[in-house]
Short mmCIF file of C-alpha atoms (C1' of nucleotides) in Angstrom, two decimals:
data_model
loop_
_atom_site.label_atom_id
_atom_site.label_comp_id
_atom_site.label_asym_id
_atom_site.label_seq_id
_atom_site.Cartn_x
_atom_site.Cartn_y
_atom_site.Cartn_z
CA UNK A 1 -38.31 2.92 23.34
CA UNK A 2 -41.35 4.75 22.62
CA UNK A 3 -41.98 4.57 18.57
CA UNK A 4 -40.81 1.43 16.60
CA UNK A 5 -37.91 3.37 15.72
CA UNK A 6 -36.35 1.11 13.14
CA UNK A 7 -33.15 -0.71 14.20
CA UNK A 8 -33.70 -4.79 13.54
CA UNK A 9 -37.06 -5.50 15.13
CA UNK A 10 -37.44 -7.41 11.77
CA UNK A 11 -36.10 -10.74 13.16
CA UNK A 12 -33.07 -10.83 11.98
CA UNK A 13 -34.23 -10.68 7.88
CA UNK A 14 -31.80 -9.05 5.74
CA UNK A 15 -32.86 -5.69 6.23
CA UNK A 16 -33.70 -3.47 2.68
CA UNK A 17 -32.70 -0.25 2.42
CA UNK A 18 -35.93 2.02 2.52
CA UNK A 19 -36.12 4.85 -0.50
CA UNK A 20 -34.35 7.36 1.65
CA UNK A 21 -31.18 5.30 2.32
CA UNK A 22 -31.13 3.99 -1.65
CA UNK A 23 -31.08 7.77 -2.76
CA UNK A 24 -27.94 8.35 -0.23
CA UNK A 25 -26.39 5.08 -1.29
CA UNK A 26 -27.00 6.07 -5.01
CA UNK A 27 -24.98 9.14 -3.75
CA UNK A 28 -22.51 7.14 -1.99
CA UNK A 29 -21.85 5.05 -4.56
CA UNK A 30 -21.14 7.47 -6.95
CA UNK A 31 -18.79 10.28 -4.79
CA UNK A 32 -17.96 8.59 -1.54
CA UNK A 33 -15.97 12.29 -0.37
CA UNK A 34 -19.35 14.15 -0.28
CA UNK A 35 -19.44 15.82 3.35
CA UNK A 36 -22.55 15.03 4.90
CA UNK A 37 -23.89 18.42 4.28
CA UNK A 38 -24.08 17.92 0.94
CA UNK A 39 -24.78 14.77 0.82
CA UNK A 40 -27.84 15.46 3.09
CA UNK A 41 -28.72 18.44 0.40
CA UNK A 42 -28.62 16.63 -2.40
CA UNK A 43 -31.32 13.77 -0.76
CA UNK A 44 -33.56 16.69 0.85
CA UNK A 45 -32.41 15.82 4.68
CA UNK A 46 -29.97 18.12 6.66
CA UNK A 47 -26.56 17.07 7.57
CA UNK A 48 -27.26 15.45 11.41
CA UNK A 49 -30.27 13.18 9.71
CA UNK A 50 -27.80 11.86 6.77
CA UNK A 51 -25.10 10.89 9.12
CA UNK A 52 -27.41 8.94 11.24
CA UNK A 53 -28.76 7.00 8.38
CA UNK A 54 -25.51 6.63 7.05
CA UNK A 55 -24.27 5.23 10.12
CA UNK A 56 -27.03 3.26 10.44
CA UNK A 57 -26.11 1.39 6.94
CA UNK A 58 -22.69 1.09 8.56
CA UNK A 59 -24.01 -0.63 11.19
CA UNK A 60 -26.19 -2.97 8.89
CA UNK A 61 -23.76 -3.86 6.54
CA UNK A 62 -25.18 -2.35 3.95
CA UNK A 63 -22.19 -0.01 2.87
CA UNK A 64 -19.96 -2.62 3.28
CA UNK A 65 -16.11 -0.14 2.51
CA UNK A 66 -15.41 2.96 0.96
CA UNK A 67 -12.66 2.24 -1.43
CA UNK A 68 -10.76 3.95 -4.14
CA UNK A 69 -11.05 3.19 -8.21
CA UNK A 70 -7.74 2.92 -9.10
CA UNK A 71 -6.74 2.71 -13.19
CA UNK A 72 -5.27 -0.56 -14.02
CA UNK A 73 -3.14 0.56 -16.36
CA UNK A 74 -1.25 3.27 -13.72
CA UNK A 75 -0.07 -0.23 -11.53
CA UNK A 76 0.60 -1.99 -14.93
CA UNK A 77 -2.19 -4.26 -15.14
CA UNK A 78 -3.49 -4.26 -18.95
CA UNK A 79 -5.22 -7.72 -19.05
CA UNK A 80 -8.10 -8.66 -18.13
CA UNK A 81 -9.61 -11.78 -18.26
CA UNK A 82 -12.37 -14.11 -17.37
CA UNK A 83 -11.44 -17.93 -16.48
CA UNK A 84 -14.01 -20.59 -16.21
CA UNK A 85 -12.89 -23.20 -14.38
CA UNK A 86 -14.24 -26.96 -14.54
CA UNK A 87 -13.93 -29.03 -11.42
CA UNK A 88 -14.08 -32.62 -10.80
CA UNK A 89 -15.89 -33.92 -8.05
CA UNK A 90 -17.66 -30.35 -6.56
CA UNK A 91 -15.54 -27.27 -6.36
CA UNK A 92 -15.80 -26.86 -3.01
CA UNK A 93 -12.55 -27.43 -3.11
CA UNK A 94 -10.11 -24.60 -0.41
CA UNK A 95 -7.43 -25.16 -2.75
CA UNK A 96 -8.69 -23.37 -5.43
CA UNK A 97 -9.56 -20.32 -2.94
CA UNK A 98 -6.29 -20.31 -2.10
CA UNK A 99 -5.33 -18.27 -5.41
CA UNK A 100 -7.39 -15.31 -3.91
CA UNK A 101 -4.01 -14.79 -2.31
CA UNK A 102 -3.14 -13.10 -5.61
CA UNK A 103 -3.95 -9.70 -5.74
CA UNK A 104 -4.63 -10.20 -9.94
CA UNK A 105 -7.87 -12.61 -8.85
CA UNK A 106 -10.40 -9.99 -8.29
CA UNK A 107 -13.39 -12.09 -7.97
CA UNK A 108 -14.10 -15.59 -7.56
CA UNK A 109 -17.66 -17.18 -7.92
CA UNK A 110 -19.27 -20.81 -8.38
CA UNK A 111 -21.62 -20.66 -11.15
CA UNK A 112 -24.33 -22.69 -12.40
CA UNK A 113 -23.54 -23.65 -16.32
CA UNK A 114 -21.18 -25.28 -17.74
CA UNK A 115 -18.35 -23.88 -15.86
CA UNK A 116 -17.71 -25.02 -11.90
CA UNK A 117 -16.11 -21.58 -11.22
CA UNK A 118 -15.35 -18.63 -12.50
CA UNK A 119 -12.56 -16.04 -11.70
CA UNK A 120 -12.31 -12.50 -12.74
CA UNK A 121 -8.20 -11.77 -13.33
CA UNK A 122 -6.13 -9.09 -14.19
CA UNK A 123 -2.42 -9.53 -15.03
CA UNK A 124 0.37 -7.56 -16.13
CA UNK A 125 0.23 -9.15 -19.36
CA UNK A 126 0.09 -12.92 -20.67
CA UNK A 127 2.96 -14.26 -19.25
CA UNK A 128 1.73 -13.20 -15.69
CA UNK A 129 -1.85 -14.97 -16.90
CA UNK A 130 -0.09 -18.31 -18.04
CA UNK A 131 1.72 -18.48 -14.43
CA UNK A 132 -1.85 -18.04 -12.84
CA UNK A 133 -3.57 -20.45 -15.32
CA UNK A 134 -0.68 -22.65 -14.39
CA UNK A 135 -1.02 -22.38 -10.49
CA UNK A 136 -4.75 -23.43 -11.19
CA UNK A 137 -3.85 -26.42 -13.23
CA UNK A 138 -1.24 -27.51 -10.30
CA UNK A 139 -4.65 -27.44 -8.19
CA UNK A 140 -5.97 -30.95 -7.56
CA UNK A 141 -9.12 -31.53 -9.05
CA UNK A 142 -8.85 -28.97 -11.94
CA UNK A 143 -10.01 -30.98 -14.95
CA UNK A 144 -9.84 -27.59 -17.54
CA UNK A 145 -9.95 -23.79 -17.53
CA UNK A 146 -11.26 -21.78 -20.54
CA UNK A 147 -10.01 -17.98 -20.36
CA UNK A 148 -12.22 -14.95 -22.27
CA UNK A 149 -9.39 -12.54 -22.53
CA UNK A 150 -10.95 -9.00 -22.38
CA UNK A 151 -10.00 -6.56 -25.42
CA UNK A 152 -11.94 -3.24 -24.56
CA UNK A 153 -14.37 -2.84 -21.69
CA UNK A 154 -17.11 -1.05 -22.45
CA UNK A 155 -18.51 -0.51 -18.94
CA UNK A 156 -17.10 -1.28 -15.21
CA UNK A 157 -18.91 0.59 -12.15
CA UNK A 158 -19.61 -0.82 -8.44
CA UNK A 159 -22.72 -2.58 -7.41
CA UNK A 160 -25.50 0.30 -7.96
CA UNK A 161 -28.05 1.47 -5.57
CA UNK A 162 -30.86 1.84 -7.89
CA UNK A 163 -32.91 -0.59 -9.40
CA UNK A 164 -35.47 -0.80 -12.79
CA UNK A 165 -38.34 -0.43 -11.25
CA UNK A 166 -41.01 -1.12 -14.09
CA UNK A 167 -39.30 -3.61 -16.57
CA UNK A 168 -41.34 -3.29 -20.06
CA UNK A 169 -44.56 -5.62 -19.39
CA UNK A 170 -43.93 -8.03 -22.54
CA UNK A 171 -47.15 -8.41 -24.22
CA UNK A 172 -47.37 -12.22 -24.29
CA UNK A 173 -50.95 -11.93 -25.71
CA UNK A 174 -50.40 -9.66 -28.22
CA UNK A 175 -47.77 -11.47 -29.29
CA UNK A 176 -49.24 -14.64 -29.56
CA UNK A 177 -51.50 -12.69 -31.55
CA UNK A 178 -48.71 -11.65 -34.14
CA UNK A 179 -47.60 -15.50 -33.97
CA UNK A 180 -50.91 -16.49 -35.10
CA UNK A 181 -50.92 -14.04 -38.20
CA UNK A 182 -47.42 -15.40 -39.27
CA UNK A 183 -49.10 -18.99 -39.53
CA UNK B 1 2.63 29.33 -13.36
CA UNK B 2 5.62 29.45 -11.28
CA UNK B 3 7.03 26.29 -11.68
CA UNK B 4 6.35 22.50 -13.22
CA UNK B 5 3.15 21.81 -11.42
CA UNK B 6 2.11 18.58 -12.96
CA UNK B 7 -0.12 18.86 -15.63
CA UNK B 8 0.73 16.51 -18.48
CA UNK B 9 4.58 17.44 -18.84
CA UNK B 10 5.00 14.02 -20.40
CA UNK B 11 3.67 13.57 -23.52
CA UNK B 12 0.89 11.59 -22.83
CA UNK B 13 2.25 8.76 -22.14
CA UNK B 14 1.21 6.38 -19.26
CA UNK B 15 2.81 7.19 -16.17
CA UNK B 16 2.94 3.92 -14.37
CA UNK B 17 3.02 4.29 -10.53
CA UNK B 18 6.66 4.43 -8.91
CA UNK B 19 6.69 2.04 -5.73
CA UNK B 20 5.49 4.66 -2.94
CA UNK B 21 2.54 5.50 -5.43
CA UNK B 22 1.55 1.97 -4.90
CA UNK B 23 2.07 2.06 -1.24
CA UNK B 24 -0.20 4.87 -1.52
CA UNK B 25 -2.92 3.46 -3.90
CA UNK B 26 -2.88 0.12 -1.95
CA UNK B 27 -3.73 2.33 1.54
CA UNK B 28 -6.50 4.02 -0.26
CA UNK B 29 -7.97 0.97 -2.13
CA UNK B 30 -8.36 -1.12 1.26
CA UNK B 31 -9.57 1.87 2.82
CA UNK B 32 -10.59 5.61 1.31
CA UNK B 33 -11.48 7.36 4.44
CA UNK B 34 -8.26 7.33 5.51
CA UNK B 35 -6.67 11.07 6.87
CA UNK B 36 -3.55 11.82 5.04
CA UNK B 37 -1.79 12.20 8.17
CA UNK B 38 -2.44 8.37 8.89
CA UNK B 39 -1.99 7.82 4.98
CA UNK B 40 1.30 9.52 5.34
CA UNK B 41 1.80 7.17 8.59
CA UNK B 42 1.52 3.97 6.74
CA UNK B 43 3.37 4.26 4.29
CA UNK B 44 6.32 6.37 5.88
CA UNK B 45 5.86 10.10 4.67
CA UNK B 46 4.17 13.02 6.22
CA UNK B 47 0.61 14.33 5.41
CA UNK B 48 1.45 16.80 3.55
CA UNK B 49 3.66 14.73 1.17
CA UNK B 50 1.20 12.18 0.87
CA UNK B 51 -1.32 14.42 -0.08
CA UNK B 52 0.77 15.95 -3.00
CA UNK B 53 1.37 12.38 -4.40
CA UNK B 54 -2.06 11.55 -4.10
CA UNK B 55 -3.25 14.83 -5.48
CA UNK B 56 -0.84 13.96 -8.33
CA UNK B 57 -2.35 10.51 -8.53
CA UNK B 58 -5.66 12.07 -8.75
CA UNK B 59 -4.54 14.50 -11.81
CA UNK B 60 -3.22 11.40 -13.92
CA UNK B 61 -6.27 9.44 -13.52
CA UNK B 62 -4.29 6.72 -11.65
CA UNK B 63 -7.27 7.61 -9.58
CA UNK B 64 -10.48 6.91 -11.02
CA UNK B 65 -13.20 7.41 -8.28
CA UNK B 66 -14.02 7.51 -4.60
CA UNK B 67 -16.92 4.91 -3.93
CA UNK B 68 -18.83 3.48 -1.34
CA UNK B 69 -19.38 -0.21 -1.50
CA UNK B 70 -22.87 -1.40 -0.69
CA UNK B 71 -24.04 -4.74 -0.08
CA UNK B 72 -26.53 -5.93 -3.12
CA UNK B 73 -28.58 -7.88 -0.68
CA UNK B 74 -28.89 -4.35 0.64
CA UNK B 75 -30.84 -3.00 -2.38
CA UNK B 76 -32.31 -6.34 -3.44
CA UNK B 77 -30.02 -7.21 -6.31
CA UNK B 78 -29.52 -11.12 -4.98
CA UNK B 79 -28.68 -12.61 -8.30
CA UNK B 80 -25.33 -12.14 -9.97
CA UNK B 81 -24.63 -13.33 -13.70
CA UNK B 82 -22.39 -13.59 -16.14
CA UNK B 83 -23.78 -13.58 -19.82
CA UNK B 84 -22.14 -14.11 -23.01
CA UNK B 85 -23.05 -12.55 -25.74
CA UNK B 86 -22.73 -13.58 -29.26
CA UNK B 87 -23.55 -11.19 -32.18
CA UNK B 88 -23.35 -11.13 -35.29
CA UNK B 89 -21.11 -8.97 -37.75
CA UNK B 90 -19.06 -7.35 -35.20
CA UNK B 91 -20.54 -6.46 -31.81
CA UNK B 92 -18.96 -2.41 -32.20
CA UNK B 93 -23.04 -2.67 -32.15
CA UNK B 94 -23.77 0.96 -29.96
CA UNK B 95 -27.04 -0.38 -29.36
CA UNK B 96 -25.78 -2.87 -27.20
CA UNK B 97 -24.03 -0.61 -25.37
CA UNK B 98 -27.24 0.90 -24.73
CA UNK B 99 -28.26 -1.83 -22.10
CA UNK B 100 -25.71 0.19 -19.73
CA UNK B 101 -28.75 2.45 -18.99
CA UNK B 102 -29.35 -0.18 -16.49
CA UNK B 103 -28.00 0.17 -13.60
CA UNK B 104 -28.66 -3.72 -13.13
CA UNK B 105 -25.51 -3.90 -15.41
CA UNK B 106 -22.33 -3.33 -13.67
CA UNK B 107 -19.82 -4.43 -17.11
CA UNK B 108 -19.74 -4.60 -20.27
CA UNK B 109 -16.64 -6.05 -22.67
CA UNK B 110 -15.22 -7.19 -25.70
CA UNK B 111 -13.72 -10.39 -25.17
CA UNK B 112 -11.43 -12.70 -27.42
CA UNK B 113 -12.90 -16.95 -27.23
CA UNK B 114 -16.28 -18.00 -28.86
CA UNK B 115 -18.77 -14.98 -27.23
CA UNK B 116 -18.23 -11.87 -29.21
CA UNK B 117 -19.48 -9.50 -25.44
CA UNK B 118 -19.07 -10.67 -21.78
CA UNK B 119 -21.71 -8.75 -19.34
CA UNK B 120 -22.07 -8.30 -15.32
CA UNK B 121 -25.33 -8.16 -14.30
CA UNK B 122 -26.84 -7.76 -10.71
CA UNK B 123 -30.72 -8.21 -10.66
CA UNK B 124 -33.06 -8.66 -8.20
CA UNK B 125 -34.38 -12.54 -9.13
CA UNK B 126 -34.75 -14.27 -12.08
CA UNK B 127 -38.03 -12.35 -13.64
CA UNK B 128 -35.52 -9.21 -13.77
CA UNK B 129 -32.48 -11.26 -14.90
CA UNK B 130 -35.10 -12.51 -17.68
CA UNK B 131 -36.28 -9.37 -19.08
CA UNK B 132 -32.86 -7.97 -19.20
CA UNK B 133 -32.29 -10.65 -21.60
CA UNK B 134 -35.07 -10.37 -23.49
CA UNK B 135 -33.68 -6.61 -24.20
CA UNK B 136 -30.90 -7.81 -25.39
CA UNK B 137 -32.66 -10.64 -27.88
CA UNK B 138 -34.42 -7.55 -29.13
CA UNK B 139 -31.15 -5.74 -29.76
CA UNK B 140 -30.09 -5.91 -33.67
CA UNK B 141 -27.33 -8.20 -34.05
CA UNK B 142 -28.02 -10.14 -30.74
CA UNK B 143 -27.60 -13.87 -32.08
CA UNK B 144 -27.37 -16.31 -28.93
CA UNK B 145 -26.58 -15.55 -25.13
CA UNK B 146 -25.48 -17.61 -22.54
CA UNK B 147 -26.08 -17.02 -19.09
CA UNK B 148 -24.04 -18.13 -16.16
CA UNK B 149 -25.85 -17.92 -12.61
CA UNK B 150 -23.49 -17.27 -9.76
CA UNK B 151 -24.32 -19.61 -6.39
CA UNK B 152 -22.09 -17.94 -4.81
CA UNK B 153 -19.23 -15.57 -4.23
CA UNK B 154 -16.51 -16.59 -2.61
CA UNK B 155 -13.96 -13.39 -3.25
CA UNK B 156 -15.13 -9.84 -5.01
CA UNK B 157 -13.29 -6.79 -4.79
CA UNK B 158 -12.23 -3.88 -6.53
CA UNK B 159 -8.73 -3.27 -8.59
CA UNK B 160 -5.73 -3.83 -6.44
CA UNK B 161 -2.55 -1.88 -6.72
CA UNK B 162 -0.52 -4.89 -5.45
CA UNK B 163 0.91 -7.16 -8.41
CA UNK B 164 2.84 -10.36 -7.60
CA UNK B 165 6.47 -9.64 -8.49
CA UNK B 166 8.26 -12.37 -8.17
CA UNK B 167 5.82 -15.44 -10.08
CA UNK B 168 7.34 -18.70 -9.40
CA UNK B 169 9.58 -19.63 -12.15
CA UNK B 170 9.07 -22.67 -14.02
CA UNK B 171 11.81 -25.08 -14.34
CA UNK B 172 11.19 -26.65 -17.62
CA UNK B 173 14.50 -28.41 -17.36
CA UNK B 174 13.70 -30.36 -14.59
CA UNK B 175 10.31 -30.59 -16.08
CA UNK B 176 11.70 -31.64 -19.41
CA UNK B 177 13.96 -34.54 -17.10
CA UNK B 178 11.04 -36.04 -15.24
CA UNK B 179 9.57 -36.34 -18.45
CA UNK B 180 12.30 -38.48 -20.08
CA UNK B 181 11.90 -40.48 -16.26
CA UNK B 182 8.49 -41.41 -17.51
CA UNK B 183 9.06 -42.81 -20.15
"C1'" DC C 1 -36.09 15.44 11.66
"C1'" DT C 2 -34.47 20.37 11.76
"C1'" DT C 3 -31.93 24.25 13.28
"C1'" DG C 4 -28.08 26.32 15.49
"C1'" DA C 5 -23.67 26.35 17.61
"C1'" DA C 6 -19.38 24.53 19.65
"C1'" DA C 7 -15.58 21.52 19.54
"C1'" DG C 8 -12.53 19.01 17.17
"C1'" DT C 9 -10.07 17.56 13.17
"C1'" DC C 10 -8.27 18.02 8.95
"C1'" DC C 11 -6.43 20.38 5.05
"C1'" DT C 12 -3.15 23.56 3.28
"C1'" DC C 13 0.19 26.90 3.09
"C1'" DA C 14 4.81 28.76 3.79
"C1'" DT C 15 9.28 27.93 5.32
"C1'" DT C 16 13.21 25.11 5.84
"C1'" DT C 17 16.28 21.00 5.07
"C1'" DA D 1 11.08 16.01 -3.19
"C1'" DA D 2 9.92 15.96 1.67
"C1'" DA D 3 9.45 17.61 6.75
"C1'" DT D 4 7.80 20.87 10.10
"C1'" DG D 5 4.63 24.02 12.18
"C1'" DA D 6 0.80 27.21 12.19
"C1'" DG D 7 -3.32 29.26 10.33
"C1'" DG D 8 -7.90 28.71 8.73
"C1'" DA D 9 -11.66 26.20 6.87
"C1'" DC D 10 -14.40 22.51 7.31
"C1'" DT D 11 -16.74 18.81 9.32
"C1'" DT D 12 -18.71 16.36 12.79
"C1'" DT D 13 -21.63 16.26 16.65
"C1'" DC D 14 -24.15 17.77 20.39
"C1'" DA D 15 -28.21 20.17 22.25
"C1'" DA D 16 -32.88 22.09 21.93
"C1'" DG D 17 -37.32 22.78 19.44
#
DNA sequence: CTTGAAAGTCCTCATTT
DNA sequence: AAATGAGGACTTTCAAG
């Protein structure tokens, strides 16, 4: 091992992707078919050098599948909804996780807020919905649910490789300046 | 054009997946990379039939996409929240929408309950998390947000073709009996 | 990391049931 | 609508610079 040639001599840190391998995830994320020719093209490295970084994020757990999008609506599933979920005592409870056994829970998350935990679902329907919201209420140690049904979504996409670099620097002084005037 | 090959023969309604469809769509959302000839495997038809019904899937927009699914840690977008929107007037406001320039936001809906827009957002920290926000406060119409921090994740994943068929069926007879034991 | 080439696999077509 | 079999294109992957 002559050159520091990059594979985990950062103690086992969670490794971040460098600007080459966010430019093929970016890629990735966006056409997962792309052969690695292309995909290679499109970053500026040939085809051998894109499959070894590739594989390399493979092997970090960085690309973590490759899945297809599928429409909700062509496997009947036209609700959506979002179901905060108040626990007593601490939601650690397994029960609960045990509704990830439905395939309509998509995502389950403990949150700070008002809410213990919240669960992303999508039903064929409301009567599908009640039967989950009533599988959660048979769950010792629910105390209430509150459920955001969804009426048009806007905007749903996959975690995304890039990142805003340079938010807009807020002018705190300046604007302490304006706050003065209105006084 | 020889014979019927597929294009929108019915009138635009939508087709809902027949059972080997959803064989098929359940293969390919678990995993994409998969050869039709082990597609076909799985779910008992050869490669090339698979690949006409998936070809066919692909020309209703059953399928969506092909993506890769990357680790956030991977491309330093640690914090997940959920933020509720509420706006004033109605929130048809297109200059919210405009927020989906970042690719920090992942979703954006309409939802029925007391917030008038739900958002997904996947920042790296809190300073990012906070300037998104203060975009939106600076968005016409924007009256209040709530924000809802995820600790952590406990089940994520992308549309599933599976639905739960049978849902257990209520008995609000015997429900309706124990009741009357009660009292 | 790039270029070039070979080996392997997959897609796709036509034919048949 | 689906199965079989063969042709051809493509990709992956190795080696050398």
């Amino acid at each position: 091992m002559k050159k520091t040639d990059g594979i985990l001599h950062h103690k086992g840190e969670a490794h971040t992707a460098d600007p080459m391998d966010r430019k093929l995830l970016g890629q990735l994320v966006g056409d997962a078919t792309l052969s690695y020719a292309e995909l290679g093209q499109r970053v500026g490295l040939s085809a051998p050098a894109a499959h070894e970084r590739v594989k390399r994020l493979r092997q970090r757990g960085a690309i973590k599948s490759v899945s297809t999008l599928i429409d909700p609506a062509s496997v009947e599933k036209s609700l959506l909804a979002f179901v905060h979920v108040d626990t007593t005592g601490w939601g650690k409870t397994p029960t609960l996780l045990a509704i990830s056994q439905y395939p309509e829970v998509e995502e389950i998350h403990s949150v700070a807020g008002d809410a213990c935990m919240l669960l992303k679902v999508r039903t064929n329907g409301t009567q599908a919905l009640e039967h989950l919201l009533a599988q959660l209420y048979a769950t010792p140690g629910v105390k209430a649910t509150r459920s955001y049904v969804v009426l048009s979504t806007y905007l749903e996409r996959p975690v995304q490789a890039e990142t805003t670099q340079e938010w807009p620097v807020i002018d705190f002084t300046r604007q302490q300046a304006d706050a003065k005037n209105l006084l």
